[in-house]
Amino acid sequence: MALSLVLAESAAEIVPEGMRGHPEVRASARKRGRRPGGMLLDNSLHYAAMRGLADGHKRGRPDLVHFALLAATCTPLYMGGGGALRVYVHTAGGDVVELGERVRLPRSFDRFSGLLAGLLAGGGDGGGGLLRLRRGLGFGPLLEEIGPEIAVGLSSGGAPGTCAGAAARLASAGARGACLVVGGFQKGELSGEVRGRLDELLRVDGRPLESHVVLSRVLYEYEKTVFM
Amino acid sequence: MALSLVLAESAAEIVPEGMRGHPEVRASARKRGRRPGGMLLDNSLHYAAMRGLADGHKRGRPDLVHFALLAATCTPLYMGGGGALRVYVHTAGGDVVELGERVRLPRSFDRFSGLLAGLLAGGGDGGGGLLRLRRGLGFGPLLEEIGPEIAVGLSSGGAPGTCAGAAARLASAGARGACLVVGGFQKGELSGEVRGRLDELLRVDGRPLESHVVLSRVLYEYEKTVFM
């Protein structure tokens, strides 16, 4: 029995070309000793430059990706290894970053962001293989490759459910395992393209919760189901 | 019924005076446009300067404080307000930072760290009252002020238990409420001074887990107990 976690349509991307000349972007790059084309779009740094950007509410939040990945990778389920939890970041741009086994991610946001930027910009080795880039793979092909028996998404637009219910559903999968899909962005819904690939879409709380909170809860309930 | 969360002996402090002349500290301050005396000790920036520091393994980890506070404040329990969850950071140096109600902390580590540094250095207003400093209050007096019916600490050195068990114990408290105490540092045990003030000390997992993980789990179980 194996579980995969996909952080879908994650708000992590290199600063888009058309934005690299913006004074705010250039200043933030200079301060960090990077090229604008070698750093992540980040709305806490590039707020003015991002004004008017299409889908801006779903972009430029590598901080949320960091929290979500730490919430997932600091669980006994992941830390125990053995492929019990596989973790993937699918970006809004269609790239996929696959985490190795028992990866200890940088706790420092600057280091995490540098690592991910290097990988996405094409110049990094993903921290010596901790992270592996599958450029442009896309959500559908990723899910086909994982090949789970069931794919369950969490979204405030889903059917009413609970974290324990979602976990039980995931744990009920047979040898091909299950896949949990959570949005890696701040606001809004999973796109139709992603939703269309899921077997179930659940809302596990009455109010919208951040990704790190819902995935912590479902992974914890899943652990209780499979470890006990 | 009210719950308080104390992040105890947290690894957050202003760079100590004797370290402010260290080239690494001066360079990291210059890069951020701050004085060394106005920034937090951070082992991802001050690794060389911290070598040989007493209790170094329990210091200089404001990143962990950030994750733990986000894990706590992004829960429905805290976001719902009404004093259902009060949150305190007790630092290793004995200061106490009290969060207001329904505070939305900066997700950006740089901003969080700037906010906390300003407060601890004495020059900040805690983001317009989001955070309130009680300098040198200490753990014992804080706990007396909170005055809970029961104080439960989580530590890998505690008695075997579960997150659900810890939550049930907290939820069993009467009108005076309960207090959950989690270490705000990377490694090691809560000090004897803190342990001596607790009614129970529990180990909720077989392996040491990071603070954000255990507190997420116990708060979630507590929510299930009191909301359902």
Short mmCIF file of C-alpha atoms in Angstrom, two decimals, chain A residues 5 7 13 15 20 24 27 30 37 39 42 62 73 130 138 152 160 168 175 178 185 198 203 209-210 212 221:
data_model
loop_
_atom_site.label_atom_id
_atom_site.label_comp_id
_atom_site.label_asym_id
_atom_site.label_seq_id
_atom_site.Cartn_x
_atom_site.Cartn_y
_atom_site.Cartn_z
CA LEU A 5 0.81 13.35 -2.56
CA LEU A 7 0.68 19.52 -4.65
CA GLU A 13 7.68 29.56 -11.13
CA VAL A 15 10.03 35.23 -12.74
CA ARG A 20 12.46 40.73 -15.42
CA GLU A 24 11.23 45.90 -8.12
CA ALA A 27 16.27 45.28 -7.02
CA ARG A 30 20.44 42.32 -6.92
CA GLY A 37 15.73 34.83 -14.51
CA MET A 39 14.80 33.50 -8.98
CA ASP A 42 7.32 35.82 -5.02
CA PRO A 62 6.68 29.66 -3.00
CA THR A 73 7.95 15.56 4.74
CA LEU A 130 16.94 15.48 -3.49
CA GLY A 138 1.75 18.08 -16.79
CA VAL A 152 -8.78 12.09 -4.05
CA PRO A 160 -18.74 17.61 2.25
CA ALA A 168 -10.09 5.99 4.99
CA ALA A 175 -1.77 -2.68 -4.33
CA ALA A 178 -3.81 6.03 -3.75
CA PHE A 185 -1.69 27.97 -4.18
CA LEU A 198 -9.85 12.97 -9.87
CA ARG A 203 -14.24 19.52 1.26
CA LEU A 209 -8.01 26.05 4.95
CA GLU A 210 -4.44 26.42 3.82
CA HIS A 212 -0.39 22.71 4.84
CA GLU A 221 -5.49 10.33 9.79
#
